[in-house]
Each structure stands twice: as C-alpha cells, then as structure tokens.
Amino acid sequence: MSETKEQVFDINLFKRLLLYIKPYSKVFVGVIVAVILIAVSGAVRPKILQLAIDNNIATKTIEGFFPYIVIMAVMLFLEVIFQLLFIFYSGWLGQNVVKDVRVKLFNHLLRFKMQYYDNSSVGVLITRAVTDMERIADIFGQGLFTIFRDLLTMIVVSIFMLFMNWKLSFIVFIMLPVVLYATRIFQKYMKKAFEEVRTEVSNLNSFVQERITGMKILQLFTREDTEYEKFKEINERHKKGWLKTVWYNSIFFPIAELATSITIGLVAWYGGLNVVLSETASEGDLVSFIMFIPMLFRPLRQIADNFNTLQMGMVAANRVFKVLETTSQIDDSGTLKASSFKGNISFKKVYFNYVEDESVLKGISFEVKSGETVAIVGATGAGKSTIINLLNRFYEIKDGVIEIDGINIKDFTLASLRTQIAVVLQDVFLFADTIVSNITLNNPEITEAHVIEAAKNIGIHDFISSLPGGYHYNVKERGVMLSSGQRQLIAFLRAYVTNPSILVLDEATSSVDSYSEHLIQIATDKITKGRTSIIIAHRLATVKKADKIIVMDSGLIVEQGTHDELLQKQDGYYKNLYEVQFLKEEEV
C-alpha cells in the first residue's frame, strides 16, 4: 500500500489542490469570512437566551426583555444570510476548481502517446475525467469548508461555555475525548473503505463501457449470459465496498448520538443540583448549556460525515493527479515548422518494439522518392502498420533515423509534421456528428464549400448528397449509420481536404461492397496523384500501379522492387504471395 493510501489525510495532495484556488482567492476569502460569522452568530444565540432567562424570566422582569428578542431575531436572520452565501459560493468555488482541473486533465490526455492508450482502460480514464472530478468538487462544496465551519463552531462554543460556567464545561469536555477517539477510528476505516469503493467504481465503468462498445461481438457469439454473470460479480464487489461504509456509519453515529444524550443528562443533573443547592449555576446557564451541547457534538458528527466526503474527494484527486503526473508524451522539442514537404522519405536502420524485448521492426531501411507511390505488402504482423505509426510519431523508435526531405522528423514540431501527413486507416473512426464536421474536424480554415468541391474531385459527392441531409447527415457514434465502405470514403475525403504533402493509406476493402470499392479505387487514384504515398496494399490493382513494392516479413524487408521485377525472382517471397493471394483476385 502506498504512502498516500496509508495516510488518513494527505496534506501534500491537499496543498496541490489549493493551488487551483488562487484564481478565485477573493471568493475563497469571502467563504472563510462567512464561515467565521456563521460560527460566531450561532454561539451568540444561547448566550443571549441565557441573559434573557437570568435577567428577565427568572426575575419575572419585563423591562429590557424586548431588546433580547430583537437581537435574537437579527442574529437568526444574519445566520441565514451567511449560510446562504456560504453554501452557494463554496459550491461555486468547487465547480470552478473542477472545471480547471478537468480541462488540464483532458489537455494532458490529448497529448499522450498511443502506447499509453494501448495499456490503459478507456472506462478507467472516463472515470477519472468525469466521476472523480465530481468527487473533487465535493471537497470544497461539502468537505473542506463545512469541516472548517464545524471546527470553528466547536471552538467558539467551547470558549463561550468556559467563560459562562467552567464546571458545567468540564462535564461536557469529559465526554468529548470519547467522541473524538471514535471519530478518529471512524475516519481511518472509512478511508480504506472509500479506496475500495473508488477501485470498484472504476472497474464497473470500464467493464460496462467495453461491453457496450463490443455488444455486437457479445451477441454474435452468444455471450450474454456469461457477461451477465461477470457483471453480477463486479457489481457484488461494488455493493460490498459501499456496505462497508454503511456499516461504519451505522456504528459511529449511534455512538455519537448516545454520547450527546449522556452529556445532556449529566449537565441537566449536575446543573440542576447547582441551581437548587449551591446556586453556582443559574437557570440561564442550564438552558444555554443544553443548547450548546448539540452545537458542540453535532458538528463533531458532521465532521466525521463530511470527512467521508473529503476522503472520497482526496482519493479521487489522488487518482486524477496520478494521471496528470504521468509523463507519456512524445518528445516535442523540435523547432522546425513544416509548411510543406517535397515528400522524400528515408528509413535508416530503424528498430522498434511495442513491448520490451519483442522486436517489431528489426533495422529496416528504405527510401521513398518525392511523388512516388510505394506499396507495402506482407503477412499479418510483419510490421506494415507500424511504419505508418512511426512516420507520424505516434510511437518513439528504439534506434535508427526517420527522415523527410533529409531532415530527422524529430527536428520538426509535432503539430506541423502531422499536418503535412494525412492518414487513412483501415479502421475508420467517425464521431457522432455530421459528415461535414467529421471531414473538417471543426477546422475553421476548411469551409463546407471546400469540402463539397473536394468531394466532387474524388468522385464521392453524389454518394454524400444521396444521404438524408447530405453533408449534414449525422452518422451517430463511430459512424454506425454508414457502411464500412462509406466510412472509408469519408476518411479519404477527410485526408484529401487537408491537402497533405504525404499520404499514408491502409486501403483494406475486404469488407466493402463492389460499388464502394469502385469509388475507393477512384478516390485512391485521385488523391495519390502527384504526391508521395505509402500504401499498405490489399488489392492487386494498387500493387501493380505502385512505383515500388516493399515486401515485409517478421519485421524485416525481404524484397523491394516493381511488380514485374519481383515476379522475376524465383521462389521469391512476393512471387509466392502473388500466386497465393493476388493471382486468385486477378482470376476473379
């Protein structure tokens, strides 16, 4: 267990949170002032009542009684106003802090390496960005300031009690350590319980998110009952985690209530005897102390309850800050801004692995000249897609150099490099938005007129126009309203409108209809014309048209050349691949 988890309250973590309050320091000070006024006004009321009883009620004197009533009414009114300001602005402060932290977290997530997402659960990250953020807001709205208010109220009440009657105060203070000790134990166990709850919430979110995303697979393989049973197990652990918190609450709060009742009973007994026998306490003292005791003990119980909220927020903050502390960004120390490329690409003895000691690329070297179309072929797992990932610097290479126009790609700023390289992946991702928004990705420099013109140029304008709403047709989440071929066409247009210097295509068409494949072929020919293109080839037509073919196997380049050159090699890898795969396609 980490040090943070062992501590009941992590002061260093709390200091980090307080840094986000600086822009709202005036509101913070205002809330603190409201807290002080609430504590003072609350403690003054029993004192006023004590004076009214001793000076007027006990002596049956009406003179001077009315001012006490007016003062009491004013104090009540002011306390209501202070409470209103406290509740609103503490909540306002919490939401503004969370807004700032959430924006910083999302900005941090946007710049992580792909490798981070390869090893992370989407559901857990969603929990960090959404659910955990609300818990952090509660630190300020229901935790920190409320605890401070209750502590201050206890201190002020204790001071009033001591000045009014130290003997009765002594009885109250005897019981106080019992409740304090119970509160300490309660906080310790609640801390562990909330750690468990947050873990199970993350597991639950992750499980549900993945199953909903992959629902088609579950139903296709009839795994509904199996996943239902798994969900029941996770939900059961989540329930047990929460029941621990309920159990600790059910023990602590009755004990605290019992201590309050016993204290009131002792004060009534001892104070009553003093009033009757020794007259060392007045009737006003007795009544005011009976009011003071709940004001002293109730905040203590509330502190324990609000400490739960604070603990949940601190646990959530700890998890969020761990993500913020994660340094998984691609090095972006390059200073050159690429306004355009000629398109000369060079891989020089490039080594790469996704997992340590499991090489994916084993010192490959090749060159692509400006304007060339190069096809990369090979078996699954040969390393073809990895070349795409490395050219865009989604991952860092282990050794070697990748150059564009003779310059190491690390010398370019990451944004300018990726702006000049357009990628069309086999697995096309579309957002739940309109077609035009998915194409422009809300880039203000790309107008709808530009999109329409580009669609006409590559021959897919008629297809888009035939959809309900045309370019404003909402494709829904992940583009489910379109076929795989239609999604591929949208991806081609998205790449084309950026007018890239280099084009990279994973042009798989195994699952598309013949009409979409025909349009894809036209689009491919159009957008590759006159620019450097690297294509992971799946179709014979692309392979034949390529200026050069790179043949890969197990992370190595085993052959290079044109289609005709490679077919001349006896027992060549490409020749065998052609005869097994491409020749069948040609016959069809």
mmCIF file of C-alpha atoms in Angstrom, residues 96-419:
data_model
loop_
_atom_site.group_PDB
_atom_site.id
_atom_site.type_symbol
_atom_site.label_atom_id
_atom_site.label_comp_id
_atom_site.label_asym_id
_atom_site.label_seq_id
_atom_site.Cartn_x
_atom_site.Cartn_y
_atom_site.Cartn_z
ATOM 1 C CA ASN A 96 -14.709 26.281 -10.894
ATOM 2 C CA VAL A 97 -11.727 24.392 -9.474
ATOM 3 C CA VAL A 98 -13.024 21.168 -11.029
ATOM 4 C CA LYS A 99 -13.550 22.914 -14.363
ATOM 5 C CA ASP A 100 -9.897 23.983 -14.364
ATOM 6 C CA VAL A 101 -8.579 20.576 -13.293
ATOM 7 C CA ARG A 102 -10.782 18.746 -15.826
ATOM 8 C CA VAL A 103 -9.610 20.993 -18.677
ATOM 9 C CA LYS A 104 -5.990 20.432 -17.664
ATOM 10 C CA LEU A 105 -6.545 16.666 -17.445
ATOM 11 C CA PHE A 106 -8.219 16.463 -20.858
ATOM 12 C CA ASN A 107 -5.471 18.583 -22.425
ATOM 13 C CA HIS A 108 -2.946 16.188 -20.852
ATOM 14 C CA LEU A 109 -4.789 13.141 -22.213
ATOM 15 C CA LEU A 110 -4.852 14.612 -25.718
ATOM 16 C CA ARG A 111 -1.050 14.549 -25.845
ATOM 17 C CA PHE A 112 -0.320 11.052 -24.548
ATOM 18 C CA LYS A 113 1.491 8.529 -26.691
ATOM 19 C CA MET A 114 -0.608 5.856 -28.349
ATOM 20 C CA GLN A 115 1.270 3.368 -26.199
ATOM 21 C CA TYR A 116 -0.365 4.839 -23.091
ATOM 22 C CA TYR A 117 -3.807 4.110 -24.520
ATOM 23 C CA ASP A 118 -2.678 0.650 -25.615
ATOM 24 C CA ASN A 119 -2.090 -0.168 -21.945
ATOM 25 C CA SER A 120 -4.953 1.814 -20.359
ATOM 26 C CA SER A 121 -8.635 1.115 -19.850
ATOM 27 C CA VAL A 122 -10.941 3.628 -21.538
ATOM 28 C CA GLY A 123 -13.523 3.130 -18.775
ATOM 29 C CA VAL A 124 -10.985 3.994 -16.073
ATOM 30 C CA LEU A 125 -9.918 7.169 -17.898
ATOM 31 C CA ILE A 126 -13.563 8.193 -18.284
ATOM 32 C CA THR A 127 -13.995 7.690 -14.532
ATOM 33 C CA ARG A 128 -11.006 9.960 -13.888
ATOM 34 C CA ALA A 129 -12.311 12.707 -16.180
ATOM 35 C CA VAL A 130 -15.959 12.622 -15.084
ATOM 36 C CA THR A 131 -16.885 10.807 -11.857
ATOM 37 C CA ASP A 132 -13.681 11.535 -9.946
ATOM 38 C CA MET A 133 -13.950 15.209 -10.867
ATOM 39 C CA GLU A 134 -17.330 15.479 -9.167
ATOM 40 C CA ARG A 135 -15.815 13.999 -6.014
ATOM 41 C CA ILE A 136 -13.120 16.687 -6.120
ATOM 42 C CA ALA A 137 -15.845 19.352 -6.352
ATOM 43 C CA ASP A 138 -17.355 17.914 -3.170
ATOM 44 C CA ILE A 139 -14.080 18.613 -1.342
ATOM 45 C CA PHE A 140 -14.905 22.299 -1.480
ATOM 46 C CA GLY A 141 -18.705 22.201 -1.590
ATOM 47 C CA GLN A 142 -19.311 19.657 1.173
ATOM 48 C CA GLY A 143 -15.934 18.782 2.654
ATOM 49 C CA LEU A 144 -13.280 21.378 3.369
ATOM 50 C CA PHE A 145 -15.339 24.488 4.190
ATOM 51 C CA THR A 146 -18.046 22.562 6.016
ATOM 52 C CA ILE A 147 -15.445 20.874 8.219
ATOM 53 C CA PHE A 148 -13.796 24.232 8.871
ATOM 54 C CA ARG A 149 -17.180 25.750 9.757
ATOM 55 C CA ASP A 150 -17.947 22.924 12.166
ATOM 56 C CA LEU A 151 -14.499 23.054 13.793
ATOM 57 C CA LEU A 152 -14.734 26.808 14.245
ATOM 58 C CA THR A 153 -18.229 26.461 15.680
ATOM 59 C CA MET A 154 -16.911 23.930 18.217
ATOM 60 C CA ILE A 155 -14.055 26.237 19.210
ATOM 61 C CA VAL A 156 -16.277 29.294 19.619
ATOM 62 C CA VAL A 157 -18.906 27.304 21.537
ATOM 63 C CA SER A 158 -16.203 25.882 23.849
ATOM 64 C CA ILE A 159 -14.889 29.378 24.603
ATOM 65 C CA PHE A 160 -18.393 30.651 25.400
ATOM 66 C CA MET A 161 -19.046 27.661 27.663
ATOM 67 C CA LEU A 162 -15.805 28.111 29.587
ATOM 68 C CA PHE A 163 -16.449 31.796 30.243
ATOM 69 C CA MET A 164 -20.043 31.156 31.270
ATOM 70 C CA ASN A 165 -19.548 28.193 33.618
ATOM 71 C CA TRP A 166 -16.306 26.196 33.768
ATOM 72 C CA LYS A 167 -17.809 23.462 35.998
ATOM 73 C CA LEU A 168 -20.551 22.588 33.541
ATOM 74 C CA SER A 169 -17.995 22.877 30.746
ATOM 75 C CA PHE A 170 -15.801 20.328 32.497
ATOM 76 C CA ILE A 171 -18.630 17.755 32.377
ATOM 77 C CA VAL A 172 -19.070 18.343 28.651
ATOM 78 C CA PHE A 173 -15.346 18.143 27.945
ATOM 79 C CA ILE A 174 -15.026 14.812 29.774
ATOM 80 C CA MET A 175 -17.237 13.171 27.140
ATOM 81 C CA LEU A 176 -15.580 14.963 24.223
ATOM 82 C CA PRO A 177 -12.435 12.732 24.018
ATOM 83 C CA VAL A 178 -14.659 9.651 23.694
ATOM 84 C CA VAL A 179 -16.357 11.078 20.617
ATOM 85 C CA LEU A 180 -13.055 12.367 19.235
ATOM 86 C CA TYR A 181 -11.466 8.927 19.562
ATOM 87 C CA ALA A 182 -14.454 7.274 17.909
ATOM 88 C CA THR A 183 -14.262 9.849 15.115
ATOM 89 C CA ARG A 184 -10.564 9.124 14.548
ATOM 90 C CA ILE A 185 -11.150 5.374 14.282
ATOM 91 C CA PHE A 186 -14.134 6.009 12.027
ATOM 92 C CA GLN A 187 -12.080 8.163 9.657
ATOM 93 C CA LYS A 188 -9.331 5.562 9.434
ATOM 94 C CA TYR A 189 -11.650 2.762 8.387
ATOM 95 C CA MET A 190 -13.706 4.952 6.098
ATOM 96 C CA LYS A 191 -10.517 5.909 4.250
ATOM 97 C CA LYS A 192 -9.852 2.242 3.424
ATOM 98 C CA ALA A 193 -13.479 1.661 2.524
ATOM 99 C CA PHE A 194 -13.551 4.562 0.073
ATOM 100 C CA GLU A 195 -10.318 3.381 -1.569
ATOM 101 C CA GLU A 196 -12.093 0.099 -2.240
ATOM 102 C CA VAL A 197 -15.251 1.848 -3.463
ATOM 103 C CA ARG A 198 -13.348 4.027 -5.951
ATOM 104 C CA THR A 199 -11.487 0.997 -7.309
ATOM 105 C CA GLU A 200 -14.725 -0.911 -7.845
ATOM 106 C CA VAL A 201 -16.390 2.122 -9.473
ATOM 107 C CA SER A 202 -13.518 2.260 -11.978
ATOM 108 C CA ASN A 203 -13.811 -1.480 -12.636
ATOM 109 C CA LEU A 204 -17.559 -1.151 -13.102
ATOM 110 C CA ASN A 205 -17.251 1.772 -15.527
ATOM 111 C CA SER A 206 -14.530 0.032 -17.502
ATOM 112 C CA PHE A 207 -16.493 -3.227 -17.767
ATOM 113 C CA VAL A 208 -19.740 -1.563 -18.858
ATOM 114 C CA GLN A 209 -18.012 0.736 -21.371
ATOM 115 C CA GLU A 210 -16.148 -2.126 -23.038
ATOM 116 C CA ARG A 211 -19.197 -4.413 -23.195
ATOM 117 C CA ILE A 212 -21.459 -1.741 -24.648
ATOM 118 C CA THR A 213 -18.809 -0.891 -27.260
ATOM 119 C CA GLY A 214 -18.389 -4.564 -28.144
ATOM 120 C CA MET A 215 -22.072 -5.532 -27.888
ATOM 121 C CA LYS A 216 -22.179 -6.869 -31.444
ATOM 122 C CA ILE A 217 -19.404 -9.370 -30.670
ATOM 123 C CA LEU A 218 -21.099 -10.485 -27.442
ATOM 124 C CA GLN A 219 -24.375 -11.141 -29.194
ATOM 125 C CA LEU A 220 -22.707 -12.705 -32.226
ATOM 126 C CA PHE A 221 -21.006 -15.299 -30.004
ATOM 127 C CA THR A 222 -23.999 -15.567 -27.602
ATOM 128 C CA ARG A 223 -22.001 -14.425 -24.574
ATOM 129 C CA GLU A 224 -24.883 -12.515 -22.963
ATOM 130 C CA ASP A 225 -25.310 -14.924 -20.048
ATOM 131 C CA THR A 226 -21.571 -15.176 -19.390
ATOM 132 C CA GLU A 227 -21.103 -11.391 -19.363
ATOM 133 C CA TYR A 228 -24.205 -11.046 -17.200
ATOM 134 C CA GLU A 229 -22.627 -13.314 -14.590
ATOM 135 C CA LYS A 230 -19.343 -11.371 -14.751
ATOM 136 C CA PHE A 231 -21.232 -8.120 -14.283
ATOM 137 C CA LYS A 232 -23.029 -9.561 -11.260
ATOM 138 C CA GLU A 233 -19.661 -10.407 -9.678
ATOM 139 C CA ILE A 234 -18.258 -6.904 -10.254
ATOM 140 C CA ASN A 235 -21.487 -5.301 -9.060
ATOM 141 C CA GLU A 236 -21.418 -7.510 -5.957
ATOM 142 C CA ARG A 237 -17.905 -6.303 -5.100
ATOM 143 C CA HIS A 238 -19.074 -2.722 -5.650
ATOM 144 C CA LYS A 239 -22.032 -3.305 -3.324
ATOM 145 C CA LYS A 240 -19.814 -4.837 -0.634
ATOM 146 C CA GLY A 241 -17.478 -1.854 -0.815
ATOM 147 C CA TRP A 242 -20.371 0.554 -0.228
ATOM 148 C CA LEU A 243 -21.849 -1.639 2.514
ATOM 149 C CA LYS A 244 -18.611 -1.289 4.455
ATOM 150 C CA THR A 245 -19.138 2.470 4.532
ATOM 151 C CA VAL A 246 -22.758 1.949 5.588
ATOM 152 C CA TRP A 247 -21.628 -0.423 8.346
ATOM 153 C CA TYR A 248 -19.071 2.033 9.728
ATOM 154 C CA ASN A 249 -21.690 4.814 9.659
ATOM 155 C CA SER A 250 -24.224 2.630 11.445
ATOM 156 C CA ILE A 251 -21.722 2.047 14.275
ATOM 157 C CA PHE A 252 -20.333 5.551 14.634
ATOM 158 C CA PHE A 253 -23.422 7.758 14.512
ATOM 159 C CA PRO A 254 -25.415 5.921 17.232
ATOM 160 C CA ILE A 255 -22.329 6.088 19.482
ATOM 161 C CA ALA A 256 -22.009 9.826 18.869
ATOM 162 C CA GLU A 257 -25.746 10.326 19.493
ATOM 163 C CA LEU A 258 -25.542 8.313 22.713
ATOM 164 C CA ALA A 259 -22.589 10.397 23.919
ATOM 165 C CA THR A 260 -24.582 13.587 23.242
ATOM 166 C CA SER A 261 -27.604 12.325 25.174
ATOM 167 C CA ILE A 262 -25.486 11.187 28.131
ATOM 168 C CA THR A 263 -23.739 14.574 28.251
ATOM 169 C CA ILE A 264 -27.037 16.474 28.215
ATOM 170 C CA GLY A 265 -28.289 14.204 31.002
ATOM 171 C CA LEU A 266 -25.189 14.808 33.151
ATOM 172 C CA VAL A 267 -25.348 18.566 32.609
ATOM 173 C CA ALA A 268 -29.057 18.639 33.470
ATOM 174 C CA TRP A 269 -28.427 16.587 36.622
ATOM 175 C CA TYR A 270 -25.328 18.412 37.832
ATOM 176 C CA GLY A 271 -26.510 21.845 36.689
ATOM 177 C CA GLY A 272 -29.919 21.303 38.291
ATOM 178 C CA LEU A 273 -28.297 20.435 41.614
ATOM 179 C CA ASN A 274 -26.140 23.563 41.402
ATOM 180 C CA VAL A 275 -29.172 25.738 40.675
ATOM 181 C CA VAL A 276 -31.149 24.304 43.577
ATOM 182 C CA LEU A 277 -28.482 23.708 46.213
ATOM 183 C CA SER A 278 -25.334 25.790 45.735
ATOM 184 C CA GLU A 279 -26.541 28.367 43.224
ATOM 185 C CA THR A 280 -23.185 28.167 41.401
ATOM 186 C CA ALA A 281 -25.149 27.849 38.157
ATOM 187 C CA SER A 282 -28.130 29.846 37.007
ATOM 188 C CA GLU A 283 -31.259 28.740 35.169
ATOM 189 C CA GLY A 284 -29.907 30.591 32.124
ATOM 190 C CA ASP A 285 -26.635 28.649 32.337
ATOM 191 C CA LEU A 286 -28.507 25.363 32.407
ATOM 192 C CA VAL A 287 -30.721 26.179 29.379
ATOM 193 C CA SER A 288 -27.865 27.659 27.333
ATOM 194 C CA PHE A 289 -25.640 24.634 28.017
ATOM 195 C CA ILE A 290 -28.400 22.295 26.867
ATOM 196 C CA MET A 291 -28.375 24.335 23.633
ATOM 197 C CA PHE A 292 -24.575 24.398 23.486
ATOM 198 C CA ILE A 293 -24.085 20.627 23.790
ATOM 199 C CA PRO A 294 -25.739 19.751 20.423
ATOM 200 C CA MET A 295 -23.873 22.689 18.874
ATOM 201 C CA LEU A 296 -20.633 21.126 20.108
ATOM 202 C CA PHE A 297 -21.346 17.429 19.445
ATOM 203 C CA ARG A 298 -23.415 17.691 16.250
ATOM 204 C CA PRO A 299 -20.579 19.413 14.339
ATOM 205 C CA LEU A 300 -18.309 16.628 15.535
ATOM 206 C CA ARG A 301 -20.644 14.047 13.983
ATOM 207 C CA GLN A 302 -20.986 16.192 10.875
ATOM 208 C CA ILE A 303 -17.214 16.487 10.659
ATOM 209 C CA ALA A 304 -16.996 12.700 10.543
ATOM 210 C CA ASP A 305 -19.667 12.574 7.849
ATOM 211 C CA ASN A 306 -18.118 15.426 5.841
ATOM 212 C CA PHE A 307 -14.737 13.846 6.314
ATOM 213 C CA ASN A 308 -16.124 10.887 4.344
ATOM 214 C CA THR A 309 -16.887 13.284 1.514
ATOM 215 C CA LEU A 310 -13.454 14.855 1.886
ATOM 216 C CA GLN A 311 -11.817 11.415 1.825
ATOM 217 C CA MET A 312 -13.684 10.397 -1.316
ATOM 218 C CA GLY A 313 -12.593 13.652 -2.917
ATOM 219 C CA MET A 314 -8.988 13.165 -1.833
ATOM 220 C CA VAL A 315 -8.956 9.599 -3.165
ATOM 221 C CA ALA A 316 -10.379 10.893 -6.460
ATOM 222 C CA ALA A 317 -7.866 13.766 -6.527
ATOM 223 C CA ASN A 318 -5.018 11.340 -5.905
ATOM 224 C CA ARG A 319 -6.110 9.254 -8.902
ATOM 225 C CA VAL A 320 -6.513 12.308 -11.131
ATOM 226 C CA PHE A 321 -3.119 13.724 -10.160
ATOM 227 C CA LYS A 322 -1.504 10.365 -10.909
ATOM 228 C CA VAL A 323 -2.743 10.724 -14.484
ATOM 229 C CA LEU A 324 -1.532 14.351 -14.577
ATOM 230 C CA GLU A 325 1.868 13.222 -13.276
ATOM 231 C CA THR A 326 2.159 10.583 -15.994
ATOM 232 C CA THR A 327 4.848 11.579 -18.482
ATOM 233 C CA SER A 328 3.849 9.650 -21.575
ATOM 234 C CA GLN A 329 4.065 12.380 -24.162
ATOM 235 C CA ILE A 330 6.006 12.187 -27.394
ATOM 236 C CA ASP A 331 9.073 14.427 -27.236
ATOM 237 C CA ASP A 332 8.061 17.657 -28.975
ATOM 238 C CA SER A 333 11.334 19.547 -28.711
ATOM 239 C CA GLY A 334 11.670 20.066 -32.470
ATOM 240 C CA THR A 335 11.852 23.666 -33.616
ATOM 241 C CA LEU A 336 11.336 23.408 -37.387
ATOM 242 C CA LYS A 337 7.836 24.094 -38.683
ATOM 243 C CA ALA A 338 6.991 22.113 -41.771
ATOM 244 C CA SER A 339 4.929 24.297 -44.104
ATOM 245 C CA SER A 340 5.184 21.676 -46.854
ATOM 246 C CA PHE A 341 7.283 18.672 -47.842
ATOM 247 C CA LYS A 342 8.777 17.622 -51.174
ATOM 248 C CA GLY A 343 7.990 14.129 -49.944
ATOM 249 C CA ASN A 344 11.330 12.312 -49.868
ATOM 250 C CA ILE A 345 11.120 9.728 -47.062
ATOM 251 C CA SER A 346 14.013 7.720 -45.656
ATOM 252 C CA PHE A 347 14.053 4.965 -43.007
ATOM 253 C CA LYS A 348 17.620 4.202 -41.882
ATOM 254 C CA LYS A 349 18.185 1.064 -39.782
ATOM 255 C CA VAL A 350 15.009 1.633 -37.767
ATOM 256 C CA TYR A 351 14.395 -0.631 -34.762
ATOM 257 C CA PHE A 352 11.146 -0.604 -32.824
ATOM 258 C CA ASN A 353 9.217 -2.671 -30.301
ATOM 259 C CA TYR A 354 5.827 -2.159 -28.628
ATOM 260 C CA VAL A 355 6.832 -4.467 -25.757
ATOM 261 C CA GLU A 356 10.333 -4.671 -24.329
ATOM 262 C CA ASP A 357 12.463 -7.429 -25.888
ATOM 263 C CA GLU A 358 9.819 -8.167 -28.554
ATOM 264 C CA SER A 359 11.125 -6.522 -31.724
ATOM 265 C CA VAL A 360 8.585 -5.476 -34.346
ATOM 266 C CA LEU A 361 10.949 -3.730 -36.761
ATOM 267 C CA LYS A 362 14.489 -5.101 -36.949
ATOM 268 C CA GLY A 363 16.684 -2.468 -38.514
ATOM 269 C CA ILE A 364 14.698 -1.741 -41.679
ATOM 270 C CA SER A 365 15.939 0.721 -44.287
ATOM 271 C CA PHE A 366 14.169 2.031 -47.387
ATOM 272 C CA GLU A 367 13.604 5.229 -49.342
ATOM 273 C CA VAL A 368 10.567 6.780 -50.977
ATOM 274 C CA LYS A 369 11.188 9.497 -53.550
ATOM 275 C CA SER A 370 9.030 12.587 -53.918
ATOM 276 C CA GLY A 371 5.811 11.825 -55.790
ATOM 277 C CA GLU A 372 6.275 8.047 -55.645
ATOM 278 C CA THR A 373 3.547 5.607 -54.642
ATOM 279 C CA VAL A 374 5.026 2.796 -52.576
ATOM 280 C CA ALA A 375 3.045 -0.307 -51.686
ATOM 281 C CA ILE A 376 3.920 -2.308 -48.577
ATOM 282 C CA VAL A 377 2.844 -5.940 -48.591
ATOM 283 C CA GLY A 378 3.356 -8.851 -46.236
ATOM 284 C CA ALA A 379 1.664 -11.197 -43.832
ATOM 285 C CA THR A 380 -0.256 -10.015 -40.773
ATOM 286 C CA GLY A 381 2.182 -8.942 -38.052
ATOM 287 C CA ALA A 382 5.021 -8.260 -40.483
ATOM 288 C CA GLY A 383 5.244 -4.622 -39.300
ATOM 289 C CA LYS A 384 3.411 -2.798 -42.111
ATOM 290 C CA SER A 385 1.086 -0.697 -39.904
ATOM 291 C CA THR A 386 3.966 0.062 -37.557
ATOM 292 C CA ILE A 387 5.662 2.033 -40.356
ATOM 293 C CA ILE A 388 2.570 4.283 -40.511
ATOM 294 C CA ASN A 389 2.630 4.802 -36.757
ATOM 295 C CA LEU A 390 6.311 5.701 -36.707
ATOM 296 C CA LEU A 391 6.161 8.110 -39.646
ATOM 297 C CA ASN A 392 3.529 10.122 -37.731
ATOM 298 C CA ARG A 393 5.486 9.753 -34.475
ATOM 299 C CA PHE A 394 2.670 8.042 -32.628
ATOM 300 C CA TYR A 395 5.457 5.993 -31.063
ATOM 301 C CA GLU A 396 9.169 6.633 -30.493
ATOM 302 C CA ILE A 397 11.645 4.434 -32.356
ATOM 303 C CA LYS A 398 14.195 2.464 -30.349
ATOM 304 C CA ASP A 399 17.085 3.111 -32.720
ATOM 305 C CA GLY A 400 17.753 4.437 -36.190
ATOM 306 C CA VAL A 401 16.595 7.560 -38.036
ATOM 307 C CA ILE A 402 13.493 8.524 -39.988
ATOM 308 C CA GLU A 403 13.965 11.493 -42.325
ATOM 309 C CA ILE A 404 11.711 13.567 -44.538
ATOM 310 C CA ASP A 405 13.468 15.690 -47.171
ATOM 311 C CA GLY A 406 16.758 14.843 -45.451
ATOM 312 C CA ILE A 407 15.692 16.155 -42.037
ATOM 313 C CA ASN A 408 15.128 13.978 -38.971
ATOM 314 C CA ILE A 409 11.397 14.029 -38.211
ATOM 315 C CA LYS A 410 12.236 14.715 -34.552
ATOM 316 C CA ASP A 411 13.501 18.148 -35.608
ATOM 317 C CA PHE A 412 10.017 19.177 -36.747
ATOM 318 C CA THR A 413 7.334 20.341 -34.333
ATOM 319 C CA LEU A 414 4.873 17.521 -33.817
ATOM 320 C CA ALA A 415 1.843 19.531 -34.970
ATOM 321 C CA SER A 416 3.452 20.716 -38.222
ATOM 322 C CA LEU A 417 4.746 17.218 -39.025
ATOM 323 C CA ARG A 418 1.332 15.614 -38.627
ATOM 324 C CA THR A 419 -0.352 18.444 -40.530
#
